[in-house]
Short mmCIF file of C-alpha atoms and ligand atoms in Angstrom, two decimals:
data_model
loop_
_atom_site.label_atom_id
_atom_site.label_comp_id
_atom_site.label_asym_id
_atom_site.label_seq_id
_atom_site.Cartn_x
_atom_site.Cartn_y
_atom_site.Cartn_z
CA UNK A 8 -18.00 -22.13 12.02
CA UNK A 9 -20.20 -23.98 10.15
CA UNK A 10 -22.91 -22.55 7.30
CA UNK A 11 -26.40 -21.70 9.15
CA UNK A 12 -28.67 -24.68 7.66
CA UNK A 13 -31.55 -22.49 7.18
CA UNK A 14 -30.25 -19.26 6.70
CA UNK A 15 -30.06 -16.36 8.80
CA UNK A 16 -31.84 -13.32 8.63
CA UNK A 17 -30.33 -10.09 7.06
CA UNK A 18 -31.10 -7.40 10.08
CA UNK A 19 -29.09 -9.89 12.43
CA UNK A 20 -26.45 -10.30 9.70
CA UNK A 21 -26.04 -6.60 9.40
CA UNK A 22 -25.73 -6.17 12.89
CA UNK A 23 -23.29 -9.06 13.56
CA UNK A 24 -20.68 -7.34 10.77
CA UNK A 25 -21.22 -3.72 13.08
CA UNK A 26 -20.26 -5.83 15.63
CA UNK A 27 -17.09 -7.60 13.95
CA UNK A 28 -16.32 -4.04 12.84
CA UNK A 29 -16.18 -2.54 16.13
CA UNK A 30 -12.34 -3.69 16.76
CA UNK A 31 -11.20 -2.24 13.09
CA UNK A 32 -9.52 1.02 13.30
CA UNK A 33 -11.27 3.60 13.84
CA UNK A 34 -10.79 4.86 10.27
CA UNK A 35 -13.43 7.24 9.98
CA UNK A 36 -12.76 9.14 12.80
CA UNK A 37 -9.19 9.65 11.40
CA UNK A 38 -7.33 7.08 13.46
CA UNK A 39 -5.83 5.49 10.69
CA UNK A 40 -2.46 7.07 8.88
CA UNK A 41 -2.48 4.04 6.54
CA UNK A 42 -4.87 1.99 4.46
CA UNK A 43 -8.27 4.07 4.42
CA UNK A 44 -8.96 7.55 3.07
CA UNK A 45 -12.23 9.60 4.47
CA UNK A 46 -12.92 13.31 2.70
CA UNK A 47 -16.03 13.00 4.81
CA UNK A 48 -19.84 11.34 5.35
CA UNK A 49 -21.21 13.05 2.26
CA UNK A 50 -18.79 11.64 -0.02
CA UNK A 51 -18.46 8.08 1.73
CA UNK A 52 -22.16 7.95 0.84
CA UNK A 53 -22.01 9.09 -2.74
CA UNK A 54 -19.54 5.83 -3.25
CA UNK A 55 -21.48 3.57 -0.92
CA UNK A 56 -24.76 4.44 -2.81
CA UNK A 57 -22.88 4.01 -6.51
CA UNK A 58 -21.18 0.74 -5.45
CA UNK A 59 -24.26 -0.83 -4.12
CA UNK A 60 -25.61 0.15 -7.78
CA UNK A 61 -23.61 -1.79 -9.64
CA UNK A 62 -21.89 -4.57 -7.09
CA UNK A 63 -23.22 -7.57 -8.85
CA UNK A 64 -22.84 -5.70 -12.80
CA UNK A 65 -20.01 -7.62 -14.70
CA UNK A 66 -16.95 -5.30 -16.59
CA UNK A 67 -15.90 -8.85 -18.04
CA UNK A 68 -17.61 -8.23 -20.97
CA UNK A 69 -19.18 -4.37 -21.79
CA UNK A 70 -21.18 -5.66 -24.67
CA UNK A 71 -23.49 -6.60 -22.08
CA UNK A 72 -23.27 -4.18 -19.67
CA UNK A 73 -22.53 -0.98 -21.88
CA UNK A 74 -22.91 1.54 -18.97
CA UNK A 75 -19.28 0.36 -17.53
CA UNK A 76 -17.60 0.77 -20.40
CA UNK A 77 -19.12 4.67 -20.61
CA UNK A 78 -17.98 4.53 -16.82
CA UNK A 79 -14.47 3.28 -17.61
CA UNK A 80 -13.60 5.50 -20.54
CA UNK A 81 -15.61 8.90 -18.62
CA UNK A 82 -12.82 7.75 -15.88
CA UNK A 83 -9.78 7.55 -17.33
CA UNK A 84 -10.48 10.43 -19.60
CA UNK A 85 -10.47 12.45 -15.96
CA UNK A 86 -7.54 10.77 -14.92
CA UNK A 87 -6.19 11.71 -18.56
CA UNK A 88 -6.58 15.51 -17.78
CA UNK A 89 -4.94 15.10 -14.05
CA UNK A 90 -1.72 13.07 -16.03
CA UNK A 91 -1.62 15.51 -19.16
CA UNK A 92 -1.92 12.25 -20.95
CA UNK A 93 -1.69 13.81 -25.12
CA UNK A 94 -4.76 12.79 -26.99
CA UNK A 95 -3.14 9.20 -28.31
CA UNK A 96 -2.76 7.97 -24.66
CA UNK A 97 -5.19 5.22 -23.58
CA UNK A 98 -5.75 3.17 -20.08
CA UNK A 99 -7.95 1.28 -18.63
CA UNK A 100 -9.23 0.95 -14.77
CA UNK A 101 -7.87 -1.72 -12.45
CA UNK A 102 -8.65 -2.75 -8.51
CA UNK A 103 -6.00 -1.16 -7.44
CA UNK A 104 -2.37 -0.32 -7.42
CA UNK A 105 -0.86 -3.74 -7.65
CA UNK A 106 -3.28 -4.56 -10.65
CA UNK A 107 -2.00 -1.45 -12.24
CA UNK A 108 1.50 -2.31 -11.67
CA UNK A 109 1.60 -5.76 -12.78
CA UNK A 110 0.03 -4.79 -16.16
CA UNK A 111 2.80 -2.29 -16.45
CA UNK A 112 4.97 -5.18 -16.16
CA UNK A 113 3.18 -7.31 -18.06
CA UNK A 114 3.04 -4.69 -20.82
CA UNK A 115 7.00 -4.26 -20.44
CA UNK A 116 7.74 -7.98 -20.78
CA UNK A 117 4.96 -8.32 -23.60
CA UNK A 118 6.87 -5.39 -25.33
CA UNK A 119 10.12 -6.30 -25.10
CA UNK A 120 9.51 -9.91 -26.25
CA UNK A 121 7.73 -8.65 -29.86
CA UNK A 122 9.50 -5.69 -30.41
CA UNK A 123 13.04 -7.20 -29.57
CA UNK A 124 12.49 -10.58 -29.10
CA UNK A 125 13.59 -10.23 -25.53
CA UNK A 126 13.35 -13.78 -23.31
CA UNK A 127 15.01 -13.10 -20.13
CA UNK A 128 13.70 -9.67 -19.04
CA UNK A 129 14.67 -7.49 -16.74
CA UNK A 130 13.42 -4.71 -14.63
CA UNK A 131 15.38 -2.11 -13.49
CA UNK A 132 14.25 -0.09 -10.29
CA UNK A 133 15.38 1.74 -6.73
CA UNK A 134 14.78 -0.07 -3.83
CA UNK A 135 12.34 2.55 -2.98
CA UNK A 136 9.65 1.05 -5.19
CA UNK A 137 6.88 -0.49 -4.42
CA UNK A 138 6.50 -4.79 -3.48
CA UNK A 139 3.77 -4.82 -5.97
CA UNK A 140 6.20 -4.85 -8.63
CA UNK A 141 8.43 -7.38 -6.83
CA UNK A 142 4.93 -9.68 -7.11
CA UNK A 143 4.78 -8.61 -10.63
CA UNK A 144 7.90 -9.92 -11.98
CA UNK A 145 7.90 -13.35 -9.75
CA UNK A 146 4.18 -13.50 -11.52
CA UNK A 147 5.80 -12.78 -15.02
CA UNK A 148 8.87 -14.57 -14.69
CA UNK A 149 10.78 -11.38 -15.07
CA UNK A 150 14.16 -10.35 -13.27
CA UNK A 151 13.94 -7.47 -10.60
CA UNK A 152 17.00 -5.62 -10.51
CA UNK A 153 17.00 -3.34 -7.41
CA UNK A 154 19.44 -0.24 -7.81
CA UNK A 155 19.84 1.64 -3.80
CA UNK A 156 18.45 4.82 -3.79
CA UNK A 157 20.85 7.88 -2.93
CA UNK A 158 21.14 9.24 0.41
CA UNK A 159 18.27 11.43 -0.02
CA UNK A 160 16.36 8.27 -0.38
CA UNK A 161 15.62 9.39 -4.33
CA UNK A 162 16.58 6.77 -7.33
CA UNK A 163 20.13 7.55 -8.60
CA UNK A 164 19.74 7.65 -12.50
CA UNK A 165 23.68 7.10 -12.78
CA UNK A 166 23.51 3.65 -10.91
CA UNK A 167 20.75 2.55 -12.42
CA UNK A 168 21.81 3.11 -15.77
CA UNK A 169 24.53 1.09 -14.83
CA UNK A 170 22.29 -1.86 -14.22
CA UNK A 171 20.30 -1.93 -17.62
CA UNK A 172 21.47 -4.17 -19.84
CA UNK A 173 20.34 -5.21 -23.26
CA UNK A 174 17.49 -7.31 -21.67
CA UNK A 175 15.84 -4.82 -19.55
CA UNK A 176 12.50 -4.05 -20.75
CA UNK A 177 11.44 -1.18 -17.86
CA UNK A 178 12.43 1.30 -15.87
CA UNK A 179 10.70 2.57 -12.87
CA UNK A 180 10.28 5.57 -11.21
CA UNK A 181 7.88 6.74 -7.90
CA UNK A 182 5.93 9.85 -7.50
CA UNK A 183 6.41 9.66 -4.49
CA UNK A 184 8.03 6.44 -3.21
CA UNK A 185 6.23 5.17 -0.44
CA UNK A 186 8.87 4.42 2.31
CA UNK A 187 9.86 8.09 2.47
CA UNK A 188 7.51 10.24 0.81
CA UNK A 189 9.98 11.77 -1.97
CA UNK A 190 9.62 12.08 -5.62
CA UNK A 191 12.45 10.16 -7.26
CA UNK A 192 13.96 12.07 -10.60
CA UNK A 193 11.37 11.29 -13.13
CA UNK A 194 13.19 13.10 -16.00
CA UNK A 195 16.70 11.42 -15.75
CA UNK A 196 14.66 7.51 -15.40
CA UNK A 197 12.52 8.41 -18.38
CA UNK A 198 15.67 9.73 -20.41
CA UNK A 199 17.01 6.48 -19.76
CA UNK A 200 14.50 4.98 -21.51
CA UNK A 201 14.34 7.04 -24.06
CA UNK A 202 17.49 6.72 -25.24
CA UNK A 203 17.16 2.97 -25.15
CA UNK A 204 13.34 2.85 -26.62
CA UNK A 205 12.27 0.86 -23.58
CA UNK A 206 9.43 1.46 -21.23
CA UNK A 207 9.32 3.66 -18.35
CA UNK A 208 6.88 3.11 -15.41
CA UNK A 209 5.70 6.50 -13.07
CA UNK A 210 4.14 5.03 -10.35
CA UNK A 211 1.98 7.55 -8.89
CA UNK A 212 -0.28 5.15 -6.90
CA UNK A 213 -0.25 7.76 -3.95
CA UNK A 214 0.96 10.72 -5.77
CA UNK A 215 -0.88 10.81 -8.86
CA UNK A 216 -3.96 13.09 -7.46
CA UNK A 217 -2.08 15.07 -4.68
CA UNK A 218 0.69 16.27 -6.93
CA UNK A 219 -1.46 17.22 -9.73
CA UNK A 220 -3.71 19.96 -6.85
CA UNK A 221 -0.55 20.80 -5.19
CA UNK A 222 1.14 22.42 -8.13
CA UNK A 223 -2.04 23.95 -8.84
CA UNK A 224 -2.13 25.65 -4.93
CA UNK A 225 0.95 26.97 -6.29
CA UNK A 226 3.77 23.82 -4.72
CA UNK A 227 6.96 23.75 -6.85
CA UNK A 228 6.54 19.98 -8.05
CA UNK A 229 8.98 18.72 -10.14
CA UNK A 230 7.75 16.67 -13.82
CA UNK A 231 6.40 13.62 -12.94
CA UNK A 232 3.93 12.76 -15.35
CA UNK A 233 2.81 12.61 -19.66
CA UNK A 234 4.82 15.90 -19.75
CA UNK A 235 8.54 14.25 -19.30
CA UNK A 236 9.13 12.71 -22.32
CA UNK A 237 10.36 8.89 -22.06
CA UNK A 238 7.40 7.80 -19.69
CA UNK A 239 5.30 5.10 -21.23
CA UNK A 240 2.89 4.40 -18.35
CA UNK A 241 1.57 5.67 -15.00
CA UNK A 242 -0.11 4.02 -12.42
CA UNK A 243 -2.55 6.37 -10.15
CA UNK A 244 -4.86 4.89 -7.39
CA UNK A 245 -8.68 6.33 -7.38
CA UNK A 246 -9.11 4.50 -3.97
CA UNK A 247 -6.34 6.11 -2.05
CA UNK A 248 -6.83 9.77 -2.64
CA UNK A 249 -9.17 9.98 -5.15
CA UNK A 250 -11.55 9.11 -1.61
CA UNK A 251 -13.53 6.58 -3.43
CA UNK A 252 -14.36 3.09 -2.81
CA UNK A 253 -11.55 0.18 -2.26
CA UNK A 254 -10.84 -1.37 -5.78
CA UNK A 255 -10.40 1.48 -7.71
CA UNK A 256 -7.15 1.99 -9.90
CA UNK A 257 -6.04 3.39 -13.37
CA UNK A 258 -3.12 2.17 -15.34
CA UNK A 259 -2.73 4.93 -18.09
CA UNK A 260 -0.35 4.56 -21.19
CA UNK A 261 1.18 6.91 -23.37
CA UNK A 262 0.06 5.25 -26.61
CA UNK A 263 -2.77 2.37 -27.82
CA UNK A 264 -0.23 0.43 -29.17
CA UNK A 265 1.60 0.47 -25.65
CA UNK A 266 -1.76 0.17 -23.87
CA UNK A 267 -2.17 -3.02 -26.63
CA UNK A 268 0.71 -5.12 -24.61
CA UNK A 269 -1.55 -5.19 -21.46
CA UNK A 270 -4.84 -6.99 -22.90
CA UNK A 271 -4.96 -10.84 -22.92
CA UNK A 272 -7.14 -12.72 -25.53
CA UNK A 273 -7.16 -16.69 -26.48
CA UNK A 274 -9.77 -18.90 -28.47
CA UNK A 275 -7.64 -21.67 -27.15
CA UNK A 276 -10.40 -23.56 -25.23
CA UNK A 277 -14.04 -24.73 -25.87
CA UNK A 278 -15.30 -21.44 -24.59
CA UNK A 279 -14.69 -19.53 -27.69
CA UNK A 280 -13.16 -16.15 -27.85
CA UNK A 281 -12.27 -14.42 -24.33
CA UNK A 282 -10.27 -11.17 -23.91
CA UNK A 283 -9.44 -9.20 -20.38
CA UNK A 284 -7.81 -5.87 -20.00
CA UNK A 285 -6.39 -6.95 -16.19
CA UNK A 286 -5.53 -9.68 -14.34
CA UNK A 287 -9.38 -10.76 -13.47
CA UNK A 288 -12.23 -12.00 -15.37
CA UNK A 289 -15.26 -10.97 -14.04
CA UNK A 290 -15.08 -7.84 -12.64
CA UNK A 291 -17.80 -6.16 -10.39
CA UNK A 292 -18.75 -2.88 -11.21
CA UNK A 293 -19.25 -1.09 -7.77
CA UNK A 294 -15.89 0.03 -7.30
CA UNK A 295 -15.41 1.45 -10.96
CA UNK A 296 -19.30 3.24 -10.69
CA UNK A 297 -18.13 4.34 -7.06
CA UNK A 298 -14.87 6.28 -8.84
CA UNK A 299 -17.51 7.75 -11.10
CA UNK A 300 -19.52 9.32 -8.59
CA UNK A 301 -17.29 10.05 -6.31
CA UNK A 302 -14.97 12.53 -8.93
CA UNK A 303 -17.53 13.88 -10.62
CA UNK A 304 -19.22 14.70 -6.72
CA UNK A 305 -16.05 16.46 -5.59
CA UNK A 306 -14.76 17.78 -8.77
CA UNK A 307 -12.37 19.70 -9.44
CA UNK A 308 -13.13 21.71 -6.23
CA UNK A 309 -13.34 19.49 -4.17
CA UNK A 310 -10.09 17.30 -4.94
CA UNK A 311 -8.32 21.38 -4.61
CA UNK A 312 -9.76 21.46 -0.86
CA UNK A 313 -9.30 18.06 -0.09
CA UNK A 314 -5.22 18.18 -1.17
CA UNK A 315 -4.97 21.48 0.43
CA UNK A 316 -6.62 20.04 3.74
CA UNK A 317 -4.30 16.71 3.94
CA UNK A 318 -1.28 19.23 3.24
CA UNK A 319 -1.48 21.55 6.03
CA UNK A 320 -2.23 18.42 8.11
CA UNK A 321 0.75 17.36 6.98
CA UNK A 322 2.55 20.46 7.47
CA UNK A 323 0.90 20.30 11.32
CA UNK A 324 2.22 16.72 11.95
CA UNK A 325 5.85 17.32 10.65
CA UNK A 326 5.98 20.24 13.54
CA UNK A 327 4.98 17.68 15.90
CA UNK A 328 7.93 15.30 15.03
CA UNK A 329 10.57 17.99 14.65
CA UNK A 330 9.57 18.90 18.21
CA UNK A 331 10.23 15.62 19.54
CA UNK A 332 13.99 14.90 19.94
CA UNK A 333 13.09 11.12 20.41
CA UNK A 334 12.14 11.19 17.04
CA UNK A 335 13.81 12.22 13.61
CA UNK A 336 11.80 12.93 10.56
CA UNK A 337 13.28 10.38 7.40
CA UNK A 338 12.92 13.30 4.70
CA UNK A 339 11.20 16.51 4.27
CA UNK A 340 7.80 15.46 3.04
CA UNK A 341 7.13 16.27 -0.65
CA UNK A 342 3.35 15.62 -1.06
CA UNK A 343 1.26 14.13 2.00
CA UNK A 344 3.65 11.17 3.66
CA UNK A 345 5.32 11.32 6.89
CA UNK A 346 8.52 8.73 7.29
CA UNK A 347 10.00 9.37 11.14
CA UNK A 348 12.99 6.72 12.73
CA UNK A 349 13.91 7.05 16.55
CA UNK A 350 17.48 9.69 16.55
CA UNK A 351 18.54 7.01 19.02
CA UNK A 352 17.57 3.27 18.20
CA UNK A 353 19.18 1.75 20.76
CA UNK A 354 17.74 3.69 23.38
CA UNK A 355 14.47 4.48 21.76
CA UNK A 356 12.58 1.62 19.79
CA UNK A 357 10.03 3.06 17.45
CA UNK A 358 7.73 -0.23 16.92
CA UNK A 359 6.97 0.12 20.44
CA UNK A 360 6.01 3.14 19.97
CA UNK A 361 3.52 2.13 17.72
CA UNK A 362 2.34 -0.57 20.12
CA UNK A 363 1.68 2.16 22.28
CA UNK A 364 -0.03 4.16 19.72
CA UNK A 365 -1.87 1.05 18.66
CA UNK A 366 -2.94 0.59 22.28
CA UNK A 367 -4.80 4.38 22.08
CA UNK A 368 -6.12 3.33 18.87
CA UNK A 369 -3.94 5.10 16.52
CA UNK A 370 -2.71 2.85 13.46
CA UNK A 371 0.78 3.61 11.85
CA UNK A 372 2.68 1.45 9.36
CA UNK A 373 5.77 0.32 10.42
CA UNK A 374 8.41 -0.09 7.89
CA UNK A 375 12.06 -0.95 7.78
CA UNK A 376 15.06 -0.97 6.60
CA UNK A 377 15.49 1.42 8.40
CA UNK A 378 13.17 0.41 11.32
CA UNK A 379 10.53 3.48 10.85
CA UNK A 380 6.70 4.89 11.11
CA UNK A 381 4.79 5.78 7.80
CA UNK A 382 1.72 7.98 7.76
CA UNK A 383 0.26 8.76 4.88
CA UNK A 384 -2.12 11.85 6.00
CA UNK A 385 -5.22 12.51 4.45
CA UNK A 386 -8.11 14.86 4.87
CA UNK A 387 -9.71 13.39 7.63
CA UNK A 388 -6.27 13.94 9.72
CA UNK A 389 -7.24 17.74 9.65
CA UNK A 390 -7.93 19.05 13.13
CA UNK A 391 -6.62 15.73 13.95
CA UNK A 392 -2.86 16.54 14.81
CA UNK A 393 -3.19 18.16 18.21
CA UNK A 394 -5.15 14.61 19.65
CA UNK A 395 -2.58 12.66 18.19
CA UNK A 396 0.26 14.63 19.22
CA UNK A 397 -0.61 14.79 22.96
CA UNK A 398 -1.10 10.81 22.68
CA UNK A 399 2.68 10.64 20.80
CA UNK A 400 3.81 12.20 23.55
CA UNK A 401 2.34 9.67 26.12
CA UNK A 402 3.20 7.00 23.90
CA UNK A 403 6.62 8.09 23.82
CA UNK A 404 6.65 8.69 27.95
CA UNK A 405 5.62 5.53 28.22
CA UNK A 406 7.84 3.28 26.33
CA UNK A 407 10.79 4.86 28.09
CA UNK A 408 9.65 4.35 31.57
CA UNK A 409 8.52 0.59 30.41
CA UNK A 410 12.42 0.31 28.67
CA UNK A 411 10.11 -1.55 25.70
CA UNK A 412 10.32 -2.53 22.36
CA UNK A 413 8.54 -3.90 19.92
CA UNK A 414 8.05 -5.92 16.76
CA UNK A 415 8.02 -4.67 12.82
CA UNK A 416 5.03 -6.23 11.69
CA UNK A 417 3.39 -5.67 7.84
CA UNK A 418 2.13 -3.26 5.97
CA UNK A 419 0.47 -6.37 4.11
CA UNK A 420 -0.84 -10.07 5.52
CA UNK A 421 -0.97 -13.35 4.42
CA UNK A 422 -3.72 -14.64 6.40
C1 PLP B 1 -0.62 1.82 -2.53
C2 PLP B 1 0.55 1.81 -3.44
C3 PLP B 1 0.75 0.75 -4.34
C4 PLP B 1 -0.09 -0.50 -4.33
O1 PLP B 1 -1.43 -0.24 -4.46
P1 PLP B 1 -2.60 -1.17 -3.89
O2 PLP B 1 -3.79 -0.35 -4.17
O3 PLP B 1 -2.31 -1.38 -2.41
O4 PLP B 1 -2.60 -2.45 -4.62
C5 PLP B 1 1.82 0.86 -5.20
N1 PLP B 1 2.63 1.92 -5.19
C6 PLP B 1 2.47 2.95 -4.32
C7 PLP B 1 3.42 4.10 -4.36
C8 PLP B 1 1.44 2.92 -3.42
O5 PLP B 1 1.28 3.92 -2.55
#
């Protein structure tokens, strides 16, 4: 398609992205257990409204613009209070979960290199953890050294102390992992790095603001976060449960001098001095006003309710799979994920299952090995269940009398 010549007027553009829209999932109605988060119209308009505020305001440089940097530190001081970060830690917002995770990688290697002159890093980490810090260390030039996980699907401490050697530079732990929703032993990874002065990495991308309201509705949540002594530096996305706009992150470190490791500065052009916290340069400031509004709307309150909703929804969906002997649940969720496999693979393929979901407009990541579903249930899925179930169960009818099966696909795309 061409560029119009003479431009195009804005009502018809408005209307023609509705119309590109209308084959999306159908997110807000709660038809998505993957990729968007809805705690409801009142809030989706509170971050619409802030983002459109500040879309085209630049973080690059807060000298200029000095309401973002009042934004940024107002927002990580909340996300401070959630982490029980002590009064020396320090962070800084990123776009998201992958930003925060390379700079905790970046901040390893950085680390490593000046405090122990350290040139062929290492990371060491369960298999469990996330592919953003797979990206980060072919980015950094760093080695990922991937330690299974136990039968429970948790890291095993043990084995990966095993693999660190005197050139790893991080250890990483998830709270939860994605695949299958548990918290891996924060306490023993952390005391491994500890005892070898090294970083340690929580990633909490998912977890960070569910676990922190579920131990205060009284959940028995094991340490995860500034509390467990050995962890350098937590990673806790604003734009999955936090319910605010896409492009909202925090990477949060235990000290200024660790948080120091993450910034990048040269003079080593014509352009004169230049200094970034993340991976970009400019930087717009909708998603980090968005985050904001959106916390300080909900408060303390509302994030309580919200966590409390997506949990009994949670709660309500495991029921539905234990019910089901086609299907067998992958671990007893911990915080708000649902991992389920087919009990009989050969005779029950559970990718065409979610082509048959897919078909009724239900939107499940599919994840493997071992081939499984992932839904990550949030507050809009309350009330939600009983549709979905009754559709599970025709989508599972179906792909036995059709004999089917189905392809993997991606939780992310290239194109
Ligand atoms: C979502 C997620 C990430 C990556 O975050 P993005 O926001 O997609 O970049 C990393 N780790 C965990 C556990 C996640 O859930």
């Amino acid at each position: 398609m061409a560029l119009s010549v003479t431009g195009v007027p804005r009502e018809q553009l408005l209307q023609q992205l509705e119309v590109m829209k209308a084959h999306d999932v159908d997110w807000r109605n709660g038809r998505a257990f993957t990729l968007a988060y809805n705690a409801g119209a009142d809030v989706l308009a509170v971050a619409e409204d802030a983002y459109r505020a500040f879309g085209t305001e630049n973080a690059l440089n807060t000298d200029a613009f000095p309401s973002l940097r009042h934004i940024q530190a107002d927002v990580v001081g909340f996300v401070g209070e959630w982490l029980q970060a002590g009064p020396e830690a320090a962070g800084f917002m990123t776009t998201g979960g992958t930003e925060s995770i390379l700079m905790a990688v970046k901040a390893a290697r950085e680390r490593g290199r000046n405090e122990r002159g350290i040139s062929a890093p290492n990371v060491v980490l369960p298999t469990s953890a996330h592919a953003a810090f797979e990206k980060g260390c072919y980015y950094f030039g760093l080695e990922s050294r991937r330690v299974p996980v136990r039968a429970d699907w948790r890291a095993d401490p043990d084995a990966m102390a095993d693999a660190i050697d005197d050139q790893t530079v991080l250890v990483v732990g998830s709270a939860p992992q994605y695949p299958q929703g548990v918290i891996d032993p924060i306490a023993s990874i952390a005391a491994l790095a500890a005892e070898r002065d090294i970083n340690c990495h929580v990633d909490a991308c998912m977890g960070g603001v569910t676990l922190t309201y579920l131990a205060r509705l009284g959940h028995d949540i094991p340490p995860w976060n500034f509390t467990v002594p050995g962890v350098t530096s937590i990673s806790i996305d604003l734009h999955k449960y936090g319910y605010t706009a896409k492009g909202a992150s925090v990477i949060m470190h235990r000290s200024k001098q660790l948080r120091a490791y993450q910034t990048f500065v040269t003079d080593n052009w014509l352009g004169g001095f230049y200094g970034s916290s993340g991976v970009l340069g400019t930087k717009g400031g909708g998603s980090m006003a968005a985050a904001w509004a959106v916390m300080q709307y909900l408060g303390d309150e509302g994030y309580l309710r919200l966590t409390a909703a997506a949990r009994r929804a949670t709660e309500e969906l495991v029921e539905v799979i234990r019910s089901l002997p086609e299907l067998q649940l992958r671990a007893e969720p911990e915080t708000t994920l649902v991992s389920f496999s087919s009990s009989n693979p050969t005779t029950f393929d559970v990718f065409a299952l979610a082509d048959a979901l897919w078909r009724r407009g239900w939107y499940l990541d599919r994840q493997g090995p071992p081939a499984s579903l992932h839904c990550t249930v949030n507050a809009i899925h309350e009330g939600k269940i009983a549709v979905f179930a009754d559709d599970l169960r025709t989508s599972i009818a179906e792909v036995h009398a059709a004999a089917a099966s189905g392809e993997q696909g991606a939780y992310g795309t290239v194109e």
